[in-house]
Every structure is written in structure tokens, then in C-alpha cells.
Coordinates of C-alpha atoms and ligand atoms in Angstrom, one line a residue:
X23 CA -27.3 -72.6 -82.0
X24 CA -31.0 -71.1 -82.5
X25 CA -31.0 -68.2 -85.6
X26 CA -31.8 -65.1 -84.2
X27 CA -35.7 -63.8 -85.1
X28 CA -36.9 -60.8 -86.3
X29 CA -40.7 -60.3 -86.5
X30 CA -41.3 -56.9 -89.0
X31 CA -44.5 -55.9 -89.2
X32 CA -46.6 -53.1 -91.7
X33 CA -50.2 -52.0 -90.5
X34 CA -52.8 -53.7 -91.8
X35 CA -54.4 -51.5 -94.6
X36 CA -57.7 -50.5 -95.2
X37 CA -58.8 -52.3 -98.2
X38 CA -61.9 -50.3 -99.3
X39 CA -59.7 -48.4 -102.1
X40 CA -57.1 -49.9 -104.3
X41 CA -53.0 -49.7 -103.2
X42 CA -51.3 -46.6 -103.5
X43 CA -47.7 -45.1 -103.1
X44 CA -48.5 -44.5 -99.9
X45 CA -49.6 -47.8 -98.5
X46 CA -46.8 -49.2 -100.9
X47 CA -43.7 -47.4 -98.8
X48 CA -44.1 -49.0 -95.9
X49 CA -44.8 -52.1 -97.7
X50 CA -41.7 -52.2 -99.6
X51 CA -39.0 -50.6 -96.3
X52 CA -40.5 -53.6 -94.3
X53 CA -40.0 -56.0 -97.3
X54 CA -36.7 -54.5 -97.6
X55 CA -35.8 -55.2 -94.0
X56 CA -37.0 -58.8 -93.7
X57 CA -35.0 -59.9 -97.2
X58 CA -31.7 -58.0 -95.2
X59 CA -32.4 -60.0 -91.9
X60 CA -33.3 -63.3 -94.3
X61 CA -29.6 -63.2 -95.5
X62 CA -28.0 -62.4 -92.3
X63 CA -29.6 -65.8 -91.0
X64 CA -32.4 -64.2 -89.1
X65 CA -35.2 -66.2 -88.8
X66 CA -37.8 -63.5 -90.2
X67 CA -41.6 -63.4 -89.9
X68 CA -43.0 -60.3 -91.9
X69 CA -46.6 -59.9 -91.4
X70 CA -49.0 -57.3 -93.5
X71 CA -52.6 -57.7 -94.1
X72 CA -55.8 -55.4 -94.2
X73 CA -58.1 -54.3 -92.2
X74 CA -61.7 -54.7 -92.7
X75 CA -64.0 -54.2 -90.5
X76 CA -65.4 -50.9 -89.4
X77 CA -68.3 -48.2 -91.2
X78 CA -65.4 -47.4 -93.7
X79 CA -65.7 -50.7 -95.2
X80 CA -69.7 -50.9 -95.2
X81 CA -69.9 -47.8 -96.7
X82 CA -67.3 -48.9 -99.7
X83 CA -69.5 -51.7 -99.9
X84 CA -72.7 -50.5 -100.7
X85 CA -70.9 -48.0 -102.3
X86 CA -69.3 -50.4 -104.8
X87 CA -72.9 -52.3 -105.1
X88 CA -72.4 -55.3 -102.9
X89 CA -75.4 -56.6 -100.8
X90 CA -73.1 -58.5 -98.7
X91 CA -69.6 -56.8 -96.8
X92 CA -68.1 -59.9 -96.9
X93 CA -67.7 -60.5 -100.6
X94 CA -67.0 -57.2 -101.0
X95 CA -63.8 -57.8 -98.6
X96 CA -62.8 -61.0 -100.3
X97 CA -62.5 -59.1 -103.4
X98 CA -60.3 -56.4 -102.1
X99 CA -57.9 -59.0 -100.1
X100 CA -57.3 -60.0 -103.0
X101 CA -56.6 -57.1 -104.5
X102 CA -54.3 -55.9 -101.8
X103 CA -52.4 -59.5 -101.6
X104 CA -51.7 -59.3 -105.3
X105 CA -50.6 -55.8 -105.4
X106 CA -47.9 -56.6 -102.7
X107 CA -47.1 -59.4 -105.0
X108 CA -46.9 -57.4 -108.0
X109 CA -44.3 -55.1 -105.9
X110 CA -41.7 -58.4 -105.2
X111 CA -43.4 -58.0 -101.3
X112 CA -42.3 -61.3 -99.6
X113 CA -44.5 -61.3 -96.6
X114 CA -44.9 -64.7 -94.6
X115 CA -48.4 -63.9 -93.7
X116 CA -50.8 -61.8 -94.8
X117 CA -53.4 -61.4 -92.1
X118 CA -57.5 -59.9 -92.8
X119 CA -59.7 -58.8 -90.0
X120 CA -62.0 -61.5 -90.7
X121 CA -60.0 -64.0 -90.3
X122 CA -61.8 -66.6 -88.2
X123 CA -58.9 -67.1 -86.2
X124 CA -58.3 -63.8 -85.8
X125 CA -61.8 -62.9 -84.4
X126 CA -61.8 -65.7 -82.0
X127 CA -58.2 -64.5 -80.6
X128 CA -59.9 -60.8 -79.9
X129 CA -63.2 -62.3 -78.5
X130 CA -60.4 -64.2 -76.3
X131 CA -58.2 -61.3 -75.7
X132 CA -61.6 -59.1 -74.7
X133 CA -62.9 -61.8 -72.4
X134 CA -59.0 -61.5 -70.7
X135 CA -59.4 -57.6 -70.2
X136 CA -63.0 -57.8 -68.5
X137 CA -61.7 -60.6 -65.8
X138 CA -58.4 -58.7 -65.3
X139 CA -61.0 -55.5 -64.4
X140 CA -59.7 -53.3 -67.1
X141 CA -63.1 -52.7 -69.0
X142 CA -66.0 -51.5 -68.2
X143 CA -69.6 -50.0 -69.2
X144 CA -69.8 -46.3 -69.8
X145 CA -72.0 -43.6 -71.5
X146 CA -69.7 -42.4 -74.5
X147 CA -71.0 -38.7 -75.6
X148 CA -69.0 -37.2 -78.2
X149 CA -67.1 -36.9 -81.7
X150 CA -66.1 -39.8 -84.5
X151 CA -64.4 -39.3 -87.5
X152 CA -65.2 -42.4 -89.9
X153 CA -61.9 -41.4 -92.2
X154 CA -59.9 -42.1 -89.4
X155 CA -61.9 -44.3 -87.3
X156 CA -60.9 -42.5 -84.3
X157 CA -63.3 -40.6 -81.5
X158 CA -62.1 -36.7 -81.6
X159 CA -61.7 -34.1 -78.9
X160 CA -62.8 -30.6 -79.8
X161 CA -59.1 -29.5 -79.5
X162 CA -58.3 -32.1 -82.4
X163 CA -60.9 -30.4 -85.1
X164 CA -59.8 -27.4 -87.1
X165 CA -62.9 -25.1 -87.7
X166 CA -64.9 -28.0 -86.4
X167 CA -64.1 -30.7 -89.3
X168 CA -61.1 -33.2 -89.0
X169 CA -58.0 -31.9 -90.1
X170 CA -56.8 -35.1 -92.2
X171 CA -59.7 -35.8 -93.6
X172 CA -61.5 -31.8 -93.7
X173 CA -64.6 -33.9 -93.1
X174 CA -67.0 -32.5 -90.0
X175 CA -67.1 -35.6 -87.6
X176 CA -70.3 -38.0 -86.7
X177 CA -71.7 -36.8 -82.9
X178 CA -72.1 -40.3 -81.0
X179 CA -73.8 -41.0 -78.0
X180 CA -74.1 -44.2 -76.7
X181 CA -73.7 -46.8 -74.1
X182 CA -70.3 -48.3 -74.8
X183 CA -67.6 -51.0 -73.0
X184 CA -64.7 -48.8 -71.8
X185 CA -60.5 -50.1 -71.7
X186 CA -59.0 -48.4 -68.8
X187 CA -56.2 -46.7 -70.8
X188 CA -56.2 -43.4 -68.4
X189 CA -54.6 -45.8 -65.8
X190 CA -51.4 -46.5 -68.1
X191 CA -50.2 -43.0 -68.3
X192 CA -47.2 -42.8 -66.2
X193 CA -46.2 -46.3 -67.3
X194 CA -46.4 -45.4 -71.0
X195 CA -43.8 -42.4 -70.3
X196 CA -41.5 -44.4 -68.3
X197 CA -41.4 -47.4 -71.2
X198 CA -40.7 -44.4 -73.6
X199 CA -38.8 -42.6 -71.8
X200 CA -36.5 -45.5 -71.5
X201 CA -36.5 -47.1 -74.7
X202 CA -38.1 -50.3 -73.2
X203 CA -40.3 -49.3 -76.1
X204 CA -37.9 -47.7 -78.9
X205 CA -40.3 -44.6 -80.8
X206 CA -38.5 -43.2 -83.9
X207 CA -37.3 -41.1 -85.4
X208 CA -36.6 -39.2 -82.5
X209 CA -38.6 -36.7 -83.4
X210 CA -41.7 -38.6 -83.0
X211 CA -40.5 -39.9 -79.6
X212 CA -40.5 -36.4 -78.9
X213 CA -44.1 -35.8 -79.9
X214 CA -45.4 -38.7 -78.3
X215 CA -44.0 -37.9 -74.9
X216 CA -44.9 -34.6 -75.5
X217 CA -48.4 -35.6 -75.9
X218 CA -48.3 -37.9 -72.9
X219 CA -46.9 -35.8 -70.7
X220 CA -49.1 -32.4 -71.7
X221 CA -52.8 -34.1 -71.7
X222 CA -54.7 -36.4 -69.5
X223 CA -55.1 -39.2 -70.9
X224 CA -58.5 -40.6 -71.4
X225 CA -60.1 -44.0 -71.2
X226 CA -61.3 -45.2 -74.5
X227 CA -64.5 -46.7 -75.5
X228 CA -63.8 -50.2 -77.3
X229 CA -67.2 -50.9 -78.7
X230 CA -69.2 -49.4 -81.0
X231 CA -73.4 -50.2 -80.8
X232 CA -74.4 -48.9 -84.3
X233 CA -71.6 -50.8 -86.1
X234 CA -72.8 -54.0 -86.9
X235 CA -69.6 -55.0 -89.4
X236 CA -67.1 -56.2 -86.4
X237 CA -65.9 -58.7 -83.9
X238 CA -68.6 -59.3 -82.0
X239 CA -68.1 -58.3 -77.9
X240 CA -68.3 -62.0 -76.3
X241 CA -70.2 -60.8 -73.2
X242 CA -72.6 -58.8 -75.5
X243 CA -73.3 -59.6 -78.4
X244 CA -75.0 -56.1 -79.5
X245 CA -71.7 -54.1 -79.3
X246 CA -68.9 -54.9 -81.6
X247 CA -65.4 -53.9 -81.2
X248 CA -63.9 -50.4 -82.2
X249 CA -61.8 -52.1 -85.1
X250 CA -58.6 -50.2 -83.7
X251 CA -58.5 -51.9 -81.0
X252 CA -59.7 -55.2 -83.6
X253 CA -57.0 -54.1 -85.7
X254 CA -54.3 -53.6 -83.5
X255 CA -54.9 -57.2 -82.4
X256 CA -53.6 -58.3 -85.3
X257 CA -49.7 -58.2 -84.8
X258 CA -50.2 -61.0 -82.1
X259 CA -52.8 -63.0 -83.5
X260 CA -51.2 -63.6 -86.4
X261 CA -47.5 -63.7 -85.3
X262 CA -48.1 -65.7 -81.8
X263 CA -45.5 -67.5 -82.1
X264 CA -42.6 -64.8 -82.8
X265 CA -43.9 -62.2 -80.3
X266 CA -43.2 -59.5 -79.2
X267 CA -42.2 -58.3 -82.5
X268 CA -39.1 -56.8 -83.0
X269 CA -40.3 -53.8 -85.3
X270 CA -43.9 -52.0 -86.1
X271 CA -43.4 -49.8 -89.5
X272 CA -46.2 -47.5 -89.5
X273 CA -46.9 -43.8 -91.0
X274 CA -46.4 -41.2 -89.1
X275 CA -50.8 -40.7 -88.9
X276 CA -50.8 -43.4 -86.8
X277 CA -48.2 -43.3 -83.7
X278 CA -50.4 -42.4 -81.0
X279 CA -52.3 -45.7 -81.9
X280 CA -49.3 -47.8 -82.0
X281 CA -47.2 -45.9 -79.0
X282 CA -50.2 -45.1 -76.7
X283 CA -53.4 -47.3 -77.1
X284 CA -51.4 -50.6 -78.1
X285 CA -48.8 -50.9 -75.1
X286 CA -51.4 -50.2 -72.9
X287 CA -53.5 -53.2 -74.3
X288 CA -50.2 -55.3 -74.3
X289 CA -49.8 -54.1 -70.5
X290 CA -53.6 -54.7 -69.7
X291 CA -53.2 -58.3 -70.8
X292 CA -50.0 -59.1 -69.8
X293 CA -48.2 -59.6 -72.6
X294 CA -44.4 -58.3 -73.4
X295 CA -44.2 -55.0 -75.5
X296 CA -43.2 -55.2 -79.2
X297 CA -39.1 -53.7 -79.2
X298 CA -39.7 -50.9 -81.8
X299 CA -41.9 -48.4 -83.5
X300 CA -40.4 -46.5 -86.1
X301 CA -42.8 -43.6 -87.9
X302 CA -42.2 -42.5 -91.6
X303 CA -43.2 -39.9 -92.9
X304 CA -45.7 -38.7 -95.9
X305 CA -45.6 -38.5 -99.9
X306 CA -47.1 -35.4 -100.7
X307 CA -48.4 -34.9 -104.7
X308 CA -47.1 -31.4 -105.4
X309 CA -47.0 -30.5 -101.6
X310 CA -50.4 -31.5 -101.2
X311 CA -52.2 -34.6 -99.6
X312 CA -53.4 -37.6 -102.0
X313 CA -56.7 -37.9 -102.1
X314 CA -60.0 -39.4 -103.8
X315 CA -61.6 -35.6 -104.4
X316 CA -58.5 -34.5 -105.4
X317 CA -57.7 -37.0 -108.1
X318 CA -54.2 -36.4 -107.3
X319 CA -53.8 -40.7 -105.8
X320 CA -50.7 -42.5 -107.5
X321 CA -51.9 -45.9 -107.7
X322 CA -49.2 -49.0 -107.4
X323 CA -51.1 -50.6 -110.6
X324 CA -50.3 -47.5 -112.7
X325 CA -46.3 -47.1 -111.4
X326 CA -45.3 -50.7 -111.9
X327 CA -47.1 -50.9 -115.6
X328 CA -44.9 -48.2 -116.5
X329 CA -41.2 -48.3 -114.5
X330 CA -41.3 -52.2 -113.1
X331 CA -41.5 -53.2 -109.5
X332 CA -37.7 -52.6 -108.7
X333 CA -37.4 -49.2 -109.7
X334 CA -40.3 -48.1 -108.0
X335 CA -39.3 -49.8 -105.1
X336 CA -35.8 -48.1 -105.7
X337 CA -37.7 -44.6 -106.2
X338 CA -39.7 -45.1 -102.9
X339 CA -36.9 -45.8 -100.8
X340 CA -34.3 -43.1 -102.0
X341 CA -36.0 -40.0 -102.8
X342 CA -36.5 -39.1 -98.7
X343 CA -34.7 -40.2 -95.8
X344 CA -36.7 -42.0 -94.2
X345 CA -38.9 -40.3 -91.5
X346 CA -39.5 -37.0 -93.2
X347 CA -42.3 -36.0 -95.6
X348 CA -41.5 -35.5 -99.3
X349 CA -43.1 -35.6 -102.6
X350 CA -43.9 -38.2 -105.2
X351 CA -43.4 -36.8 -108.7
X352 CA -44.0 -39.0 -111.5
X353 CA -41.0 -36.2 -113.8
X354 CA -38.9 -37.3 -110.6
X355 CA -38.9 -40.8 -111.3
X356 CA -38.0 -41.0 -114.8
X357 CA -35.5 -38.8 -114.0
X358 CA -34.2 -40.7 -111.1
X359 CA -34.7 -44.3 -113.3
X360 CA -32.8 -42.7 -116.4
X361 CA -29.9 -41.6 -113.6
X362 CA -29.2 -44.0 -111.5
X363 CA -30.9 -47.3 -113.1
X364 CA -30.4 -47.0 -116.7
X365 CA -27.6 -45.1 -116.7
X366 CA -25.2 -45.8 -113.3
X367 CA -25.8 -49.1 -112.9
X368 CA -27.4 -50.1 -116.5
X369 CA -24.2 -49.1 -117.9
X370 CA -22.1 -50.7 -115.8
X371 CA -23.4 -54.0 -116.6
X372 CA -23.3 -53.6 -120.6
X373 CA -20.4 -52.2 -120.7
X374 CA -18.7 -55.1 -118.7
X375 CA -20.6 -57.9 -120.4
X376 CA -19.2 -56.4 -124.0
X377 CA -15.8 -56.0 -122.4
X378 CA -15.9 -59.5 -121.2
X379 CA -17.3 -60.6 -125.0
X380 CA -15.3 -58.6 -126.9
X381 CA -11.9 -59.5 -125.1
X382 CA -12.0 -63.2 -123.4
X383 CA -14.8 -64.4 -125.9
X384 CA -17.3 -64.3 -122.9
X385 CA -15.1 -66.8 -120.7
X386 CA -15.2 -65.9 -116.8
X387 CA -12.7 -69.1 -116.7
X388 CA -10.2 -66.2 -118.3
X389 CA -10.1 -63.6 -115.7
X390 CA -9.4 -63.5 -112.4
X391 CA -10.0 -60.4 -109.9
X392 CA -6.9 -59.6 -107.6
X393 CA -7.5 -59.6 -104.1
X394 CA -5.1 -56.5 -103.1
X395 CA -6.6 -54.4 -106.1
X396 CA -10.0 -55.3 -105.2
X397 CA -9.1 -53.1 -101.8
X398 CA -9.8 -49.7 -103.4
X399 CA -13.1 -50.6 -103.8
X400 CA -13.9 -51.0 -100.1
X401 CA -16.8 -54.0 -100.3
X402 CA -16.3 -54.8 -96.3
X403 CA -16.8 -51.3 -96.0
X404 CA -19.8 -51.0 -98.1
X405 CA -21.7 -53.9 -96.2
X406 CA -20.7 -52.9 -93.3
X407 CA -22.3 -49.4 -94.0
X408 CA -25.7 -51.0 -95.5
X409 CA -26.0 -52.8 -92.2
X410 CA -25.9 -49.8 -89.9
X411 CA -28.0 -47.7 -92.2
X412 CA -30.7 -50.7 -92.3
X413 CA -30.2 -51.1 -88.8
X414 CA -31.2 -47.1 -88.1
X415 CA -33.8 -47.6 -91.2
X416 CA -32.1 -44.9 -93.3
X417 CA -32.8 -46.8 -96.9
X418 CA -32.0 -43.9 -98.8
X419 CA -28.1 -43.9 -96.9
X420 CA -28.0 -47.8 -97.5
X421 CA -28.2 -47.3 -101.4
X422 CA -26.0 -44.6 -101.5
X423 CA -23.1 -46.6 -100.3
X424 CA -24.1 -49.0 -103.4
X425 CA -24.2 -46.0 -105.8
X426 CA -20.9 -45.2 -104.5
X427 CA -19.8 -48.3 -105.1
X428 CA -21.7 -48.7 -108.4
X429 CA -19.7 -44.6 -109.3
X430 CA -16.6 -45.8 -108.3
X431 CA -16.5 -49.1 -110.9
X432 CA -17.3 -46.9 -113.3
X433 CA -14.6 -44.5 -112.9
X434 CA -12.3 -47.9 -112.7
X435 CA -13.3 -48.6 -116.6
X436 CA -12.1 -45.2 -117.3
X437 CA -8.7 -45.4 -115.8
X438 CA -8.0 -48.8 -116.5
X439 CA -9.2 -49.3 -120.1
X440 CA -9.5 -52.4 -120.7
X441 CA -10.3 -52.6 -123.8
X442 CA -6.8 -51.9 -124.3
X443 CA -5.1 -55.2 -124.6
X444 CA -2.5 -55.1 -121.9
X445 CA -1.1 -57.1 -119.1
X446 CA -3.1 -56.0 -116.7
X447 CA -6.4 -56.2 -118.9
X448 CA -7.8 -59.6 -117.4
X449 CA -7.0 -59.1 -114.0
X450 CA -9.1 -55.8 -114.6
X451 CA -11.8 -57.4 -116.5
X452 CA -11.8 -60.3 -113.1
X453 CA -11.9 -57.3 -110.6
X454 CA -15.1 -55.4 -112.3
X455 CA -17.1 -58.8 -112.5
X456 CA -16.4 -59.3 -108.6
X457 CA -17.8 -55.9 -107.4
X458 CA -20.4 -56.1 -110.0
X459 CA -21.2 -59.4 -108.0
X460 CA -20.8 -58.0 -105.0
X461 CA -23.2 -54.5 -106.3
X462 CA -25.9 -57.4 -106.9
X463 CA -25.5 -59.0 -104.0
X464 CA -26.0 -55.6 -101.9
X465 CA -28.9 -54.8 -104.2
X466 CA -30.9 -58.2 -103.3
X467 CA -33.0 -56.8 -100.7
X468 CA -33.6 -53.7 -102.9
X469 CA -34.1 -54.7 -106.0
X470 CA -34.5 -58.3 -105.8
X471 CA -35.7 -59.0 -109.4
X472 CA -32.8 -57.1 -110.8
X473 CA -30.1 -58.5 -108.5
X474 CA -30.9 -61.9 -109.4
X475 CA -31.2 -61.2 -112.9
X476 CA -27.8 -59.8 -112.9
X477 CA -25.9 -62.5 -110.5
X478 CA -27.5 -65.1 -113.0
X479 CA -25.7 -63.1 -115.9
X480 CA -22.5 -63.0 -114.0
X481 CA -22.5 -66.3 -112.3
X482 CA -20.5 -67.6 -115.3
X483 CA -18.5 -69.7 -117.0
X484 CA -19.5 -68.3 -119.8
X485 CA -21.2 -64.6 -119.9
X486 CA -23.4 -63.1 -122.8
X487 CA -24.3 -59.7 -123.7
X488 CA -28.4 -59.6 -122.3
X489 CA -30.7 -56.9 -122.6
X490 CA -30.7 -54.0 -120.8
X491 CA -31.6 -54.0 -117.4
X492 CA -33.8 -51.2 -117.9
X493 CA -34.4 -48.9 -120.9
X494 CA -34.2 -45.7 -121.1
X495 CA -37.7 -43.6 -120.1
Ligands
MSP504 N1 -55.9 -49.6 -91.0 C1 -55.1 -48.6 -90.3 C2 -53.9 -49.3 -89.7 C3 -54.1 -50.3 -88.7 S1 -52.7 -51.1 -88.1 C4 -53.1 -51.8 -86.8 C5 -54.6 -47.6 -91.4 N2 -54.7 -48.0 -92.6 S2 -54.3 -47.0 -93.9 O1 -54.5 -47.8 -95.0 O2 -55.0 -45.8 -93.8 O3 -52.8 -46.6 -93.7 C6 -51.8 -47.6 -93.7 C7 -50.4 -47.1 -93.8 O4 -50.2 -46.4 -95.0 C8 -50.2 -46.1 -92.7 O5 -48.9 -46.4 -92.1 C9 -50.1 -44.8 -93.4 O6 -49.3 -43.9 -92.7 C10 -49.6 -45.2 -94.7 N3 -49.8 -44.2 -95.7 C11 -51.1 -43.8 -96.2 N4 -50.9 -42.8 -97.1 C12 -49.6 -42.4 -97.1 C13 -48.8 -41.5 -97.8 N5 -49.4 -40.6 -98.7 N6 -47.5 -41.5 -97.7 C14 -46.9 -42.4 -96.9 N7 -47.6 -43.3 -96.2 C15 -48.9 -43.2 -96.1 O7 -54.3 -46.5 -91.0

């Protein structure tokens, strides 16, 4: 029988800055994810990449002193790719704008849109913001500046190629609406049909004149293309062969794009929709927004120096349910890595491996876990519960079940003593190395460095005190 697929895929990411907290979240929940589905004998495809064309990217360019945008983005692909890397982020592709490939597919894509009469050439009058790279309406500005970015917008007035998105509207609602195109949380469904349903929609101009870093429009040459639209393009040019893709991760800054202007592009060109969008939300630094003027940006680099890769990624993913805002405090972190890392689950390991020293001499051959006792500790249950928390993307729930689990073996130690020589000691000693398997085995897609470190300690026959998993902060 065929394995099941499951295409995940992260936005690409701007590359003009260097990889924060941020961009790592939905980084690591789709990593997460695609590890889970890996083991359940999916056949997984996790794309991430960055995007790089647009002013943004110029502007970091000269900015950064580079004559040439190209080499700039080189530089910063690789930046990006090895951060992801540094962060255990298995991805099986990592896609970049300018990608030959990828240009020719939305050249090829374009021409497709202009013969099936859905673009056409229009006078566009009106507001940009570059932060975003969006077009604004008035109504979107607070006090005339953008309120994401609190930057006034560029006034544009050109001729541009227009997509015929206003023509979509009702079919957008109804594939919402009915979960032909899954939107979550549900409170983003919400917001999205609210929006849908409340305001005209408008066609959108897919070219820009004055950019000259882009995809070039194949018809002409002296437009190129708004790099959303470029952008967007990616989840099918890269992963061709696994489409439609099973789930988009994105932030919740970026739904309309994903649940508005990218159906309708699917719809305009006759492809099938992807199955699922799912919006998280924001990590705030003391309530407020991370930014370059503020200083306030947590850089990946910085968090993995200090606290590793897997508790960062643990940190990220349990701190907020996923979906809702929250905030990224670095106090917060130790606290949580001293708690539940070197503590919970550190503990639990050293104690075991000295139990298993002191009393059998190291020798898994000499205990044995019991099958009826090992009930109590509920390990269908457990991985059952992971599943459906993964399956709803609540993280956070997933790893408390393992905590639980994690809680409950160390309460067993306490009971049982089995230090005490005793009849029962062995058969205790067998049962804690089984769930402690079994917590490793949970913790694979989480933690993956860890995990395997600890089922390599425990694999046996013979098991040795080794250094902490992680010190104390
Ligand atoms: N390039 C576009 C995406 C194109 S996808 C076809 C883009 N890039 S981005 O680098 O600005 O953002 C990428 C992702 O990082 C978004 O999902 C965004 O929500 C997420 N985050 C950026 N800052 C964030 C936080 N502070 N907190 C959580 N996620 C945030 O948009």
C-alpha cells in the first residue's frame, strides 16, 4: 500500500535581517510536525525557504554595502539555511526566490493567468508599505502610517498588470465557510470571513514598474512581479510533486495573504487548494513588538549559544498554546529549562542510570519491566493524546501529557524505592527504564537531539552514568 503524504510547509522568510524567535516558531512547530508524521509512516515533504526579491531586499543591500542584490542574497540564504540547521530543522527543501526554477515556474504560472483572462492592464493610484510589501487602503493606516510597521506608506502611481481577485469573492467564503479550505484557529476563520464578507474585495495589481529586483513579467519585460504573488508561488514550485499541501504554518500577519490572495491564484489557474492554514500567533518582548529601532529582537544565534537547540525549541513550543500571542522572556526560559529540563526530566534520567549502576552493576540484562505494572503509567494513553494534540497543533498540550508522564515516574521512585534491596526492586528498576524509553521516544519530534541521546543511553545492555542532559542555568 502507498504511505500516506503530508506536505508542511513555513513561509518563506525575508532574509534581509538575521533569524529571530519569531521566524524560528514556526520553523520549529512545522519541524515538529513533519518528524511526528515521519514516524507515523507518512511520507513528509517540509518545505521552508526565503524570500528575496522585492525593495526590502535592495534596500538591505545597499544598505549592507553590496553593489550587486544577488550576492547579497546568497549570503543571507545561507545564513537562514544554517540557522534552521543550527535549530535541528529537518526540512527536505529549502526553497529562495531566485531560484532559477522557481522564476521560470512563475513566468509560466503568469503566462497561464493572462490566456485564462484573469489579468489585465490597469492604472494603479495609491498606497505601499515596503515593511510589508503590501498596497494599503486608507482605512488600513492609523494616523496615516502603517500600523505594523508605524512607517507612513510610499504613494504609487503607475500602469500596472492586474489579477482579477474581486471575481473570487463569493467562492473564497463558500471554501471557508466549508472547510474545503480549513482556516485556524477558529478565531482567525472568523476574521477572515469577517473580512470577506464586510468589504469588497478588490483586484490586485501583480506587477510593480519601479522594482527592478523581481521575476521578470514574460509579456513585459519592464514590469516585474509583486513578490507576494512571487512568493506565494513558492509552495507549488517547490513541492510540485506533493501538492496540494496538506498544511501552510504561517503568523497570524499574514492570513489574508495565505486565505484570500493565494486560493484565488490556486482557483485562477486551476489547481486544487492546499487542505489547511493554521495562524499562530505573536512573541511579544515585554508586551511590545520586536523590532530593529527598538533593539528589543531575540536573535536565534544568541538563544542556542546559551540554552542549546532543544530547549529552545522546548521553550518556543510550550510557553503559549499555540494560536495566541505571548511573550518571550529570556528570565522565563531559564526558569522554564531549570524546571522542567534540568530538573523533571534531567533528574529522572540520573537518578535511574545511578539506580541501575548502583544496584545491577549497570546490566539492563538484570531487570525486567512488568507489563501489568507498567499500566499505571498509561503510555497508549499518552500517545494517543500527543497525536490528537499534534493533530489540532496544540504543542504546548502534546508536551504536557509527556511531563505528566515524565511527573508521574518520578513520583514512582518515591513510592517504590528502589534503592531498597527488595523483591520487587528489579522489576521496578525494568519498569522506570521502559517509560523512560518510551518519554524519549515521545520526545523525538521535540527534542530530537536529546531523545536520541537518551535512547542511546538506555538502549542497553549495559548502561553508564553520562552527563547531564542539561546543567543547571
Ligand atoms: N516573506 C513573507 C512570507 C511569504 S510566504 C509566501 C514574510 N516573511 S517574514 O519574515 O516577515 O515572516 C515570516 C514568518 O515569521 C511569518 O509567519 C510571521 O508571522 C513570523 N513572525 C515574524 N515575527 C514574529 C514574532 N515576533 N512572533 C511570531 N512569529 C512571527 O512575511
Amino acid at each position: 500500500m502507498e504511505n500516506k503524504k503530508f506536505y508542511v510547509s513555513t513561509p518563506i522568510y525575508y532574509s534581509n535581517g538575521k533569524p529571530h524567535i519569531g521566524s524560528a516558531y514556526t520553523s520549529v512547530a512545522a519541524d515538529v510536525l513533519a518528524r511526528w508524521y515521519r514516524v507515523k509512516g507518512f511520507k513528509v515533504y517540509f518545505q521552508t525557504g526565503v524570500d528575496e526579491h522585492g525593495l526590502k531586499m535592495t534596500k538591505a543591500a545597499i544598505a549592507a554595502g553590496f553593489n550587486d542584490v544577488q550576492t547579497f542574497c546568497n549570503r543571507q540564504a545561507e545564513i537562514w539555511s544554517k540557522a534552521w540547521q543550527s535549530l535541528n530543522i529537518n526540512f527536505d527543501f529549502f526553497i529562495r526566490t531566485t531560484d532559477k526554477k522557481h522564476e521560470a515556474f512563475v513566468a509560466e504560472f503568469l503566462e497561464k493567468l493572462k490566456e485564462r483572462g484573469e489579468i489585465y492592464k490597469g492604472k494603479y493610484k495609491g498606497l505601499y508599505c515596503v515593511d510589508c510589501e503590501e498596497y494599503k487602503e486608507p482605512t488600513d493606516l492609523l494616523s496615516g502610517k502603517c500600523p505594523l510597521h508605524n512607517s507612513l506608506p510610499m504613494k504609487i502611481e503607475e500602469v500596472n498588470y492586474f489579477f482579477k481577485l474581486s471575481k473570487y469573492q463569493q467562492q473564497l467564503i463558500e471554501i471557508i465557510k466549508t472547510d474545503k479550505l480549513k482556516v485556524g484557529p477558529k478565531e482567525r476563520k472568523n476574521e477572515i470571513l469577517g473580512f470577506l464578507e464586510n468589504e469588497p474585495l478588490k483586484d490586485i495589481s501583480i506587477s510593480r514598474k519601479k522594482v527592478s529586483w523581481g521575476i521578470r513579467i514574460p509579456w513585459d519585460k519592464s514590469q516585474t512581479v509583486y513578490c507576494w504573488v512571487d512568493a506565494l508561488l513558492n509552495y507549488l514550485s517547490g513541492g510540485k510533486q506533493y501538492w496540494p499541501c496538506d498544511l501552510h504554518l504561517i503568523g497570524k500577519d499574514i492570513l489574508r495573504f495565505h486565505t484570500v490572495l493565494w486560493p484565488a491564484l490556486l482557483l485562477a489557474g486551476g489547481y486544487p487548494l492546499p487542505r489547511r492554514v493554521y495562524a499562530h500567533g505573536f512573541f511579544t518582548i515585554q508586551g511590545a513588538k520586536m523590532s530593529k529601532t527598538t533593539g528589543n529582537i531575540v536573535y536565534i544565534e544568541d538563544m542556542v549559544k546559551k540554552y542549546k537547540a532543544d530547549a529552545l525549541r522546548y521553550y518556543l513550543l510550550k510557553t503559549i498554546p499555540f494560536g495566541r500571542d505571548g511573550d518571550f522572556s529570556e528570565q522565563s526560559l531559564k526558569e522554564i529549562y531549570n524546571a522542567d529540563l534540568a530538573n523533571n526530566l534531567g533528574n529522572l534520567v540520573q537518578r535511574v542510570s545511578a539506580l541501575l549502576v548502583k544496584c545491577v552493576d549497570g546490566d539492563l540484562e538484570k531487570v525486567e519491566a512488568a507489563s501489568k505494572d507498567l499500566k499505571m503509567f498509561g503510555l497508549t494513553d499518552a500517545w494517543q493524546k500527543i497525536d490528537a494534540a499534534l493533530e489540532k497543533l496544540q504543542f504546548s498540550e502534546a508536551l504536557s501529557a509527556i511531563w505528566q508522564l515524565i511527573e508521574l515516574a518520578n513520583r514512582y521512585i518515591e513510592q517504590k524505592k528502589p534503592w531498597v534491596e527488595s523483591a520487587e526492586q528489579r522489576k521496578t528498576l525494568g519498569n522506570l527504564v521502559e517509560v523512560i524509553r518510551e518519554i524519549f521516544g515521545m520526545l523525538l519530534p521535540f527534542m530530537p537531539e536529546t531523545a536520541q541521546k537518551g535512547l542511546e543511553q538506555f538502549k542497553g545492555p549495559k548502561i553508564k552514568i553520562s552527563k547531564p542532559l542539561f546543567l543547571k542555568k
